[in-house]
Amino acid sequence: MPLKRRKNRTSHPPCALSVCMSFIGGAWTTNIIWYLSSGPRRFSELRVDIPLVSAKVLTQRLRELEEHGIVSRTVLATSPPSVEYALTELGEEFKPVIQAIVDVGQKLTAAKTATTDAAA
């Protein structure tokens, strides 16, 4: 006879990590923040920076980041009008986090390359 699972009826406060990841966990979100960390970018520049992302997904992610207060959107008075995206103060707080992820990625890449070279 299978055991019955108890239902946890107490509500827990949201975990800070889960809250943070809900903001930046979407596909391409960390890439967008990474490229905006060097300064404001136009939509077309972000498309060049992240060539594998579709225009639809990039638009979605930028809107989500804007709604969460991580990215600001500025319409420039040019002809034709263009839009620039930049990190807000809250968005700037993600820079060291993403830099740490990049650093680990570089170490992993170097370790993989060293392992591949040693096997050859």
PDB file of N, CA and C in Angstrom, residues 4-101:
ATOM      1  N   LYS A   4       0.614   7.796   1.952  1.00  0.00           N
ATOM      2  CA  LYS A   4      -0.046   9.040   1.591  1.00  0.00           C
ATOM      3  C   LYS A   4       0.922  10.188   1.819  1.00  0.00           C
ATOM      4  N   ARG A   5       0.925  11.098   0.894  1.00  0.00           N
ATOM      5  CA  ARG A   5       1.772  12.285   1.047  1.00  0.00           C
ATOM      6  C   ARG A   5       1.022  13.308   1.866  1.00  0.00           C
ATOM      7  N   ARG A   6       1.705  13.875   2.810  1.00  0.00           N
ATOM      8  CA  ARG A   6       1.097  14.931   3.602  1.00  0.00           C
ATOM      9  C   ARG A   6       1.120  16.226   2.821  1.00  0.00           C
ATOM     10  N   LYS A   7       0.057  16.935   2.946  1.00  0.00           N
ATOM     11  CA  LYS A   7      -0.002  18.231   2.290  1.00  0.00           C
ATOM     12  C   LYS A   7       0.519  19.274   3.260  1.00  0.00           C
ATOM     13  N   ASN A   8       1.462  20.026   2.801  1.00  0.00           N
ATOM     14  CA  ASN A   8       2.036  21.090   3.620  1.00  0.00           C
ATOM     15  C   ASN A   8       1.092  22.284   3.549  1.00  0.00           C
ATOM     16  N   ARG A   9       0.439  22.564   4.639  1.00  0.00           N
ATOM     17  CA  ARG A   9      -0.572  23.607   4.648  1.00  0.00           C
ATOM     18  C   ARG A   9      -0.036  24.958   5.104  1.00  0.00           C
ATOM     19  N   THR A  10       1.197  24.991   5.547  1.00  0.00           N
ATOM     20  CA  THR A  10       1.758  26.268   5.981  1.00  0.00           C
ATOM     21  C   THR A  10       2.389  26.957   4.781  1.00  0.00           C
ATOM     22  N   SER A  11       2.160  28.233   4.694  1.00  0.00           N
ATOM     23  CA  SER A  11       2.775  28.968   3.593  1.00  0.00           C
ATOM     24  C   SER A  11       4.152  29.456   4.039  1.00  0.00           C
ATOM     25  N   HIS A  12       5.085  29.358   3.135  1.00  0.00           N
ATOM     26  CA  HIS A  12       6.446  29.777   3.421  1.00  0.00           C
ATOM     27  C   HIS A  12       6.716  31.097   2.720  1.00  0.00           C
ATOM     28  N   PRO A  13       7.522  31.945   3.358  1.00  0.00           N
ATOM     29  CA  PRO A  13       7.883  33.181   2.652  1.00  0.00           C
ATOM     30  C   PRO A  13       8.730  32.815   1.434  1.00  0.00           C
ATOM     31  N   PRO A  14       8.609  33.594   0.361  1.00  0.00           N
ATOM     32  CA  PRO A  14       9.387  33.263  -0.845  1.00  0.00           C
ATOM     33  C   PRO A  14      10.889  33.321  -0.574  1.00  0.00           C
ATOM     34  N   CYS A  15      11.588  32.364  -1.126  1.00  0.00           N
ATOM     35  CA  CYS A  15      13.044  32.305  -1.013  1.00  0.00           C
ATOM     36  C   CYS A  15      13.644  33.437  -1.840  1.00  0.00           C
ATOM     37  N   ALA A  16      14.624  34.132  -1.301  1.00  0.00           N
ATOM     38  CA  ALA A  16      15.250  35.263  -1.996  1.00  0.00           C
ATOM     39  C   ALA A  16      15.873  34.833  -3.326  1.00  0.00           C
ATOM     40  N   LEU A  17      16.462  33.643  -3.357  1.00  0.00           N
ATOM     41  CA  LEU A  17      17.051  33.142  -4.593  1.00  0.00           C
ATOM     42  C   LEU A  17      15.971  32.910  -5.649  1.00  0.00           C
ATOM     43  N   SER A  18      14.858  32.316  -5.243  1.00  0.00           N
ATOM     44  CA  SER A  18      13.762  32.072  -6.181  1.00  0.00           C
ATOM     45  C   SER A  18      13.191  33.370  -6.721  1.00  0.00           C
ATOM     46  N   VAL A  19      13.086  34.366  -5.865  1.00  0.00           N
ATOM     47  CA  VAL A  19      12.583  35.666  -6.297  1.00  0.00           C
ATOM     48  C   VAL A  19      13.526  36.270  -7.333  1.00  0.00           C
ATOM     49  N   CYS A  20      14.820  36.231  -7.053  1.00  0.00           N
ATOM     50  CA  CYS A  20      15.813  36.778  -7.978  1.00  0.00           C
ATOM     51  C   CYS A  20      15.789  36.024  -9.303  1.00  0.00           C
ATOM     52  N   MET A  21      15.746  34.711  -9.236  1.00  0.00           N
ATOM     53  CA  MET A  21      15.754  33.914 -10.464  1.00  0.00           C
ATOM     54  C   MET A  21      14.476  34.108 -11.279  1.00  0.00           C
ATOM     55  N   SER A  22      13.373  34.452 -10.621  1.00  0.00           N
ATOM     56  CA  SER A  22      12.150  34.714 -11.378  1.00  0.00           C
ATOM     57  C   SER A  22      12.306  35.963 -12.242  1.00  0.00           C
ATOM     58  N   PHE A  23      13.194  36.863 -11.832  1.00  0.00           N
ATOM     59  CA  PHE A  23      13.454  38.070 -12.607  1.00  0.00           C
ATOM     60  C   PHE A  23      14.406  37.803 -13.763  1.00  0.00           C
ATOM     61  N   ILE A  24      15.439  37.005 -13.529  1.00  0.00           N
ATOM     62  CA  ILE A  24      16.479  36.841 -14.557  1.00  0.00           C
ATOM     63  C   ILE A  24      16.565  35.435 -15.121  1.00  0.00           C
ATOM     64  N   GLY A  25      15.642  34.560 -14.763  1.00  0.00           N
ATOM     65  CA  GLY A  25      15.723  33.165 -15.182  1.00  0.00           C
ATOM     66  C   GLY A  25      15.250  32.885 -16.585  1.00  0.00           C
ATOM     67  N   GLY A  26      14.632  33.848 -17.248  1.00  0.00           N
ATOM     68  CA  GLY A  26      14.123  33.619 -18.597  1.00  0.00           C
ATOM     69  C   GLY A  26      15.241  33.475 -19.608  1.00  0.00           C
ATOM     70  N   ALA A  27      14.914  32.772 -20.697  1.00  0.00           N
ATOM     71  CA  ALA A  27      15.903  32.596 -21.766  1.00  0.00           C
ATOM     72  C   ALA A  27      16.364  33.949 -22.283  1.00  0.00           C
ATOM     73  N   TRP A  28      17.644  34.110 -22.419  1.00  0.00           N
ATOM     74  CA  TRP A  28      18.315  35.293 -22.970  1.00  0.00           C
ATOM     75  C   TRP A  28      18.350  36.483 -22.016  1.00  0.00           C
ATOM     76  N   THR A  29      17.702  36.398 -20.869  1.00  0.00           N
ATOM     77  CA  THR A  29      17.637  37.545 -19.964  1.00  0.00           C
ATOM     78  C   THR A  29      19.017  37.940 -19.456  1.00  0.00           C
ATOM     79  N   THR A  30      19.801  36.969 -19.042  1.00  0.00           N
ATOM     80  CA  THR A  30      21.143  37.298 -18.541  1.00  0.00           C
ATOM     81  C   THR A  30      22.010  37.872 -19.655  1.00  0.00           C
ATOM     82  N   ASN A  31      21.828  37.381 -20.879  1.00  0.00           N
ATOM     83  CA  ASN A  31      22.580  37.936 -22.013  1.00  0.00           C
ATOM     84  C   ASN A  31      22.223  39.401 -22.232  1.00  0.00           C
ATOM     85  N   ILE A  32      20.950  39.716 -22.144  1.00  0.00           N
ATOM     86  CA  ILE A  32      20.505  41.101 -22.330  1.00  0.00           C
ATOM     87  C   ILE A  32      21.122  41.995 -21.260  1.00  0.00           C
ATOM     88  N   ILE A  33      21.056  41.557 -20.019  1.00  0.00           N
ATOM     89  CA  ILE A  33      21.639  42.351 -18.927  1.00  0.00           C
ATOM     90  C   ILE A  33      23.141  42.506 -19.142  1.00  0.00           C
ATOM     91  N   TRP A  34      23.802  41.434 -19.565  1.00  0.00           N
ATOM     92  CA  TRP A  34      25.249  41.479 -19.794  1.00  0.00           C
ATOM     93  C   TRP A  34      25.608  42.539 -20.834  1.00  0.00           C
ATOM     94  N   TYR A  35      24.912  42.549 -21.956  1.00  0.00           N
ATOM     95  CA  TYR A  35      25.240  43.513 -23.008  1.00  0.00           C
ATOM     96  C   TYR A  35      24.840  44.934 -22.640  1.00  0.00           C
ATOM     97  N   LEU A  36      23.796  45.084 -21.836  1.00  0.00           N
ATOM     98  CA  LEU A  36      23.416  46.427 -21.386  1.00  0.00           C
ATOM     99  C   LEU A  36      24.336  46.940 -20.277  1.00  0.00           C
ATOM    100  N   SER A  37      25.106  46.055 -19.679  1.00  0.00           N
ATOM    101  CA  SER A  37      25.999  46.473 -18.593  1.00  0.00           C
ATOM    102  C   SER A  37      27.108  47.400 -19.087  1.00  0.00           C
ATOM    103  N   SER A  38      27.390  47.364 -20.383  1.00  0.00           N
ATOM    104  CA  SER A  38      28.431  48.249 -20.930  1.00  0.00           C
ATOM    105  C   SER A  38      27.862  49.600 -21.356  1.00  0.00           C
ATOM    106  N   GLY A  39      26.554  49.767 -21.269  1.00  0.00           N
ATOM    107  CA  GLY A  39      25.936  51.044 -21.606  1.00  0.00           C
ATOM    108  C   GLY A  39      24.660  50.847 -22.389  1.00  0.00           C
ATOM    109  N   PRO A  40      23.930  51.932 -22.635  1.00  0.00           N
ATOM    110  CA  PRO A  40      22.662  51.834 -23.364  1.00  0.00           C
ATOM    111  C   PRO A  40      22.854  51.241 -24.755  1.00  0.00           C
ATOM    112  N   ARG A  41      21.868  50.469 -25.184  1.00  0.00           N
ATOM    113  CA  ARG A  41      21.913  49.822 -26.503  1.00  0.00           C
ATOM    114  C   ARG A  41      20.553  49.975 -27.162  1.00  0.00           C
ATOM    115  N   ARG A  42      20.584  50.054 -28.474  1.00  0.00           N
ATOM    116  CA  ARG A  42      19.349  50.036 -29.247  1.00  0.00           C
ATOM    117  C   ARG A  42      18.960  48.591 -29.522  1.00  0.00           C
ATOM    118  N   PHE A  43      17.698  48.410 -29.880  1.00  0.00           N
ATOM    119  CA  PHE A  43      17.176  47.071 -30.144  1.00  0.00           C
ATOM    120  C   PHE A  43      18.022  46.356 -31.201  1.00  0.00           C
ATOM    121  N   SER A  44      18.324  47.061 -32.282  1.00  0.00           N
ATOM    122  CA  SER A  44      19.091  46.441 -33.373  1.00  0.00           C
ATOM    123  C   SER A  44      20.493  46.051 -32.916  1.00  0.00           C
ATOM    124  N   GLU A  45      21.082  46.832 -32.010  1.00  0.00           N
ATOM    125  CA  GLU A  45      22.410  46.491 -31.486  1.00  0.00           C
ATOM    126  C   GLU A  45      22.340  45.230 -30.639  1.00  0.00           C
ATOM    127  N   LEU A  46      21.270  45.090 -29.858  1.00  0.00           N
ATOM    128  CA  LEU A  46      21.100  43.876 -29.062  1.00  0.00           C
ATOM    129  C   LEU A  46      20.890  42.660 -29.966  1.00  0.00           C
ATOM    130  N   ARG A  47      20.212  42.834 -31.082  1.00  0.00           N
ATOM    131  CA  ARG A  47      20.022  41.742 -32.033  1.00  0.00           C
ATOM    132  C   ARG A  47      21.363  41.276 -32.592  1.00  0.00           C
ATOM    133  N   VAL A  48      22.274  42.228 -32.839  1.00  0.00           N
ATOM    134  CA  VAL A  48      23.614  41.875 -33.329  1.00  0.00           C
ATOM    135  C   VAL A  48      24.415  41.199 -32.214  1.00  0.00           C
ATOM    136  N   ASP A  49      24.298  41.721 -30.994  1.00  0.00           N
ATOM    137  CA  ASP A  49      25.031  41.155 -29.849  1.00  0.00           C
ATOM    138  C   ASP A  49      24.600  39.723 -29.554  1.00  0.00           C
ATOM    139  N   ILE A  50      23.307  39.452 -29.705  1.00  0.00           N
ATOM    140  CA  ILE A  50      22.745  38.140 -29.371  1.00  0.00           C
ATOM    141  C   ILE A  50      22.070  37.597 -30.632  1.00  0.00           C
ATOM    142  N   PRO A  51      22.838  37.111 -31.600  1.00  0.00           N
ATOM    143  CA  PRO A  51      22.269  36.755 -32.906  1.00  0.00           C
ATOM    144  C   PRO A  51      21.281  35.591 -32.888  1.00  0.00           C
ATOM    145  N   LEU A  52      21.346  34.717 -31.903  1.00  0.00           N
ATOM    146  CA  LEU A  52      20.456  33.556 -31.889  1.00  0.00           C
ATOM    147  C   LEU A  52      19.063  33.853 -31.348  1.00  0.00           C
ATOM    148  N   VAL A  53      18.877  35.002 -30.710  1.00  0.00           N
ATOM    149  CA  VAL A  53      17.567  35.336 -30.147  1.00  0.00           C
ATOM    150  C   VAL A  53      16.675  35.916 -31.252  1.00  0.00           C
ATOM    151  N   SER A  54      15.409  35.510 -31.235  1.00  0.00           N
ATOM    152  CA  SER A  54      14.472  36.052 -32.227  1.00  0.00           C
ATOM    153  C   SER A  54      14.012  37.439 -31.777  1.00  0.00           C
ATOM    154  N   ALA A  55      13.533  38.217 -32.724  1.00  0.00           N
ATOM    155  CA  ALA A  55      13.041  39.556 -32.402  1.00  0.00           C
ATOM    156  C   ALA A  55      11.878  39.478 -31.420  1.00  0.00           C
ATOM    157  N   LYS A  56      11.028  38.478 -31.586  1.00  0.00           N
ATOM    158  CA  LYS A  56       9.868  38.307 -30.706  1.00  0.00           C
ATOM    159  C   LYS A  56      10.294  38.065 -29.258  1.00  0.00           C
ATOM    160  N   VAL A  57      11.229  37.142 -29.069  1.00  0.00           N
ATOM    161  CA  VAL A  57      11.688  36.806 -27.715  1.00  0.00           C
ATOM    162  C   VAL A  57      12.453  37.982 -27.114  1.00  0.00           C
ATOM    163  N   LEU A  58      13.284  38.645 -27.898  1.00  0.00           N
ATOM    164  CA  LEU A  58      14.019  39.803 -27.392  1.00  0.00           C
ATOM    165  C   LEU A  58      13.047  40.886 -26.937  1.00  0.00           C
ATOM    166  N   THR A  59      12.026  41.132 -27.720  1.00  0.00           N
ATOM    167  CA  THR A  59      11.008  42.121 -27.343  1.00  0.00           C
ATOM    168  C   THR A  59      10.317  41.716 -26.049  1.00  0.00           C
ATOM    169  N   GLN A  60       9.948  40.439 -25.930  1.00  0.00           N
ATOM    170  CA  GLN A  60       9.301  39.938 -24.714  1.00  0.00           C
ATOM    171  C   GLN A  60      10.186  40.145 -23.496  1.00  0.00           C
ATOM    172  N   ARG A  61      11.439  39.741 -23.615  1.00  0.00           N
ATOM    173  CA  ARG A  61      12.342  39.839 -22.473  1.00  0.00           C
ATOM    174  C   ARG A  61      12.578  41.289 -22.074  1.00  0.00           C
ATOM    175  N   LEU A  62      12.747  42.162 -23.055  1.00  0.00           N
ATOM    176  CA  LEU A  62      12.951  43.580 -22.738  1.00  0.00           C
ATOM    177  C   LEU A  62      11.734  44.159 -22.040  1.00  0.00           C
ATOM    178  N   ARG A  63      10.544  43.781 -22.471  1.00  0.00           N
ATOM    179  CA  ARG A  63       9.321  44.258 -21.815  1.00  0.00           C
ATOM    180  C   ARG A  63       9.234  43.752 -20.383  1.00  0.00           C
ATOM    181  N   GLU A  64       9.558  42.463 -20.185  1.00  0.00           N
ATOM    182  CA  GLU A  64       9.537  41.892 -18.836  1.00  0.00           C
ATOM    183  C   GLU A  64      10.535  42.608 -17.930  1.00  0.00           C
ATOM    184  N   LEU A  65      11.733  42.813 -18.437  1.00  0.00           N
ATOM    185  CA  LEU A  65      12.757  43.494 -17.644  1.00  0.00           C
ATOM    186  C   LEU A  65      12.346  44.930 -17.333  1.00  0.00           C
ATOM    187  N   GLU A  66      11.673  45.571 -18.257  1.00  0.00           N
ATOM    188  CA  GLU A  66      11.184  46.930 -18.027  1.00  0.00           C
ATOM    189  C   GLU A  66      10.088  46.923 -16.961  1.00  0.00           C
ATOM    190  N   GLU A  67       9.179  45.957 -17.031  1.00  0.00           N
ATOM    191  CA  GLU A  67       8.106  45.839 -16.035  1.00  0.00           C
ATOM    192  C   GLU A  67       8.661  45.608 -14.631  1.00  0.00           C
ATOM    193  N   HIS A  68       9.742  44.853 -14.533  1.00  0.00           N
ATOM    194  CA  HIS A  68      10.353  44.556 -13.244  1.00  0.00           C
ATOM    195  C   HIS A  68      11.269  45.677 -12.748  1.00  0.00           C
ATOM    196  N   GLY A  69      11.468  46.691 -13.569  1.00  0.00           N
ATOM    197  CA  GLY A  69      12.307  47.815 -13.161  1.00  0.00           C
ATOM    198  C   GLY A  69      13.790  47.564 -13.306  1.00  0.00           C
ATOM    199  N   ILE A  70      14.166  46.586 -14.113  1.00  0.00           N
ATOM    200  CA  ILE A  70      15.576  46.247 -14.311  1.00  0.00           C
ATOM    201  C   ILE A  70      16.146  47.011 -15.502  1.00  0.00           C
ATOM    202  N   VAL A  71      15.311  47.285 -16.488  1.00  0.00           N
ATOM    203  CA  VAL A  71      15.718  47.979 -17.703  1.00  0.00           C
ATOM    204  C   VAL A  71      14.812  49.186 -17.913  1.00  0.00           C
ATOM    205  N   SER A  72      15.402  50.272 -18.383  1.00  0.00           N
ATOM    206  CA  SER A  72      14.609  51.438 -18.760  1.00  0.00           C
ATOM    207  C   SER A  72      14.578  51.542 -20.277  1.00  0.00           C
ATOM    208  N   ARG A  73      13.501  52.092 -20.783  1.00  0.00           N
ATOM    209  CA  ARG A  73      13.307  52.244 -22.228  1.00  0.00           C
ATOM    210  C   ARG A  73      13.129  53.728 -22.516  1.00  0.00           C
ATOM    211  N   THR A  74      13.975  54.261 -23.389  1.00  0.00           N
ATOM    212  CA  THR A  74      13.928  55.678 -23.731  1.00  0.00           C
ATOM    213  C   THR A  74      13.702  55.829 -25.225  1.00  0.00           C
ATOM    214  N   VAL A  75      12.642  56.556 -25.581  1.00  0.00           N
ATOM    215  CA  VAL A  75      12.370  56.836 -26.989  1.00  0.00           C
ATOM    216  C   VAL A  75      13.145  58.089 -27.362  1.00  0.00           C
ATOM    217  N   LEU A  76      14.005  57.972 -28.359  1.00  0.00           N
ATOM    218  CA  LEU A  76      14.826  59.097 -28.796  1.00  0.00           C
ATOM    219  C   LEU A  76      14.111  59.882 -29.895  1.00  0.00           C
ATOM    220  N   ALA A  77      14.206  61.188 -29.813  1.00  0.00           N
ATOM    221  CA  ALA A  77      13.546  62.059 -30.794  1.00  0.00           C
ATOM    222  C   ALA A  77      14.395  62.177 -32.045  1.00  0.00           C
ATOM    223  N   THR A  78      14.454  61.109 -32.784  1.00  0.00           N
ATOM    224  CA  THR A  78      15.198  61.093 -34.045  1.00  0.00           C
ATOM    225  C   THR A  78      14.208  60.785 -35.163  1.00  0.00           C
ATOM    226  N   SER A  79      14.666  60.909 -36.371  1.00  0.00           N
ATOM    227  CA  SER A  79      13.807  60.575 -37.502  1.00  0.00           C
ATOM    228  C   SER A  79      14.462  59.449 -38.280  1.00  0.00           C
ATOM    229  N   PRO A  80      13.924  58.268 -38.327  1.00  0.00           N
ATOM    230  CA  PRO A  80      12.746  57.799 -37.600  1.00  0.00           C
ATOM    231  C   PRO A  80      13.057  57.631 -36.112  1.00  0.00           C
ATOM    232  N   PRO A  81      12.015  57.630 -35.261  1.00  0.00           N
ATOM    233  CA  PRO A  81      12.241  57.482 -33.825  1.00  0.00           C
ATOM    234  C   PRO A  81      12.960  56.167 -33.515  1.00  0.00           C
ATOM    235  N   SER A  82      13.853  56.204 -32.561  1.00  0.00           N
ATOM    236  CA  SER A  82      14.517  54.973 -32.138  1.00  0.00           C
ATOM    237  C   SER A  82      14.411  54.865 -30.622  1.00  0.00           C
ATOM    238  N   VAL A  83      14.674  53.672 -30.143  1.00  0.00           N
ATOM    239  CA  VAL A  83      14.520  53.376 -28.713  1.00  0.00           C
ATOM    240  C   VAL A  83      15.844  52.865 -28.180  1.00  0.00           C
ATOM    241  N   GLU A  84      16.205  53.336 -27.008  1.00  0.00           N
ATOM    242  CA  GLU A  84      17.411  52.864 -26.322  1.00  0.00           C
ATOM    243  C   GLU A  84      17.008  52.185 -25.028  1.00  0.00           C
ATOM    244  N   TYR A  85      17.703  51.110 -24.727  1.00  0.00           N
ATOM    245  CA  TYR A  85      17.489  50.377 -23.490  1.00  0.00           C
ATOM    246  C   TYR A  85      18.729  50.525 -22.631  1.00  0.00           C
ATOM    247  N   ALA A  86      18.520  50.672 -21.323  1.00  0.00           N
ATOM    248  CA  ALA A  86      19.637  50.805 -20.386  1.00  0.00           C
ATOM    249  C   ALA A  86      19.252  50.138 -19.072  1.00  0.00           C
ATOM    250  N   LEU A  87      20.255  49.781 -18.301  1.00  0.00           N
ATOM    251  CA  LEU A  87      19.995  49.218 -16.977  1.00  0.00           C
ATOM    252  C   LEU A  87      19.592  50.327 -16.015  1.00  0.00           C
ATOM    253  N   THR A  88      18.643  50.022 -15.147  1.00  0.00           N
ATOM    254  CA  THR A  88      18.271  50.936 -14.078  1.00  0.00           C
ATOM    255  C   THR A  88      19.218  50.701 -12.898  1.00  0.00           C
ATOM    256  N   GLU A  89      18.995  51.410 -11.802  1.00  0.00           N
ATOM    257  CA  GLU A  89      19.821  51.171 -10.603  1.00  0.00           C
ATOM    258  C   GLU A  89      19.684  49.724 -10.146  1.00  0.00           C
ATOM    259  N   LEU A  90      18.458  49.206 -10.179  1.00  0.00           N
ATOM    260  CA  LEU A  90      18.252  47.801  -9.811  1.00  0.00           C
ATOM    261  C   LEU A  90      18.970  46.883 -10.793  1.00  0.00           C
ATOM    262  N   GLY A  91      18.896  47.202 -12.062  1.00  0.00           N
ATOM    263  CA  GLY A  91      19.577  46.408 -13.079  1.00  0.00           C
ATOM    264  C   GLY A  91      21.085  46.394 -12.888  1.00  0.00           C
ATOM    265  N   GLU A  92      21.638  47.520 -12.465  1.00  0.00           N
ATOM    266  CA  GLU A  92      23.087  47.609 -12.218  1.00  0.00           C
ATOM    267  C   GLU A  92      23.522  46.630 -11.129  1.00  0.00           C
ATOM    268  N   GLU A  93      22.622  46.303 -10.206  1.00  0.00           N
ATOM    269  CA  GLU A  93      22.967  45.382  -9.116  1.00  0.00           C
ATOM    270  C   GLU A  93      23.175  43.953  -9.617  1.00  0.00           C
ATOM    271  N   PHE A  94      22.698  43.646 -10.804  1.00  0.00           N
ATOM    272  CA  PHE A  94      22.888  42.316 -11.380  1.00  0.00           C
ATOM    273  C   PHE A  94      24.253  42.155 -12.031  1.00  0.00           C
ATOM    274  N   LYS A  95      24.941  43.260 -12.304  1.00  0.00           N
ATOM    275  CA  LYS A  95      26.225  43.188 -13.014  1.00  0.00           C
ATOM    276  C   LYS A  95      27.254  42.296 -12.330  1.00  0.00           C
ATOM    277  N   PRO A  96      27.507  42.455 -11.020  1.00  0.00           N
ATOM    278  CA  PRO A  96      28.515  41.571 -10.406  1.00  0.00           C
ATOM    279  C   PRO A  96      28.096  40.098 -10.393  1.00  0.00           C
ATOM    280  N   VAL A  97      26.802  39.857 -10.301  1.00  0.00           N
ATOM    281  CA  VAL A  97      26.307  38.479 -10.312  1.00  0.00           C
ATOM    282  C   VAL A  97      26.592  37.834 -11.668  1.00  0.00           C
ATOM    283  N   ILE A  98      26.260  38.548 -12.725  1.00  0.00           N
ATOM    284  CA  ILE A  98      26.458  38.007 -14.068  1.00  0.00           C
ATOM    285  C   ILE A  98      27.948  37.941 -14.396  1.00  0.00           C
ATOM    286  N   GLN A  99      28.732  38.890 -13.891  1.00  0.00           N
ATOM    287  CA  GLN A  99      30.186  38.839 -14.084  1.00  0.00           C
ATOM    288  C   GLN A  99      30.747  37.577 -13.431  1.00  0.00           C
ATOM    289  N   ALA A 100      30.238  37.216 -12.256  1.00  0.00           N
ATOM    290  CA  ALA A 100      30.691  35.994 -11.580  1.00  0.00           C
ATOM    291  C   ALA A 100      30.348  34.761 -12.411  1.00  0.00           C
ATOM    292  N   ILE A 101      29.176  34.750 -13.026  1.00  0.00           N
ATOM    293  CA  ILE A 101      28.780  33.633 -13.881  1.00  0.00           C
ATOM    294  C   ILE A 101      29.704  33.553 -15.098  1.00  0.00           C
TER     295      ILE A 101
END
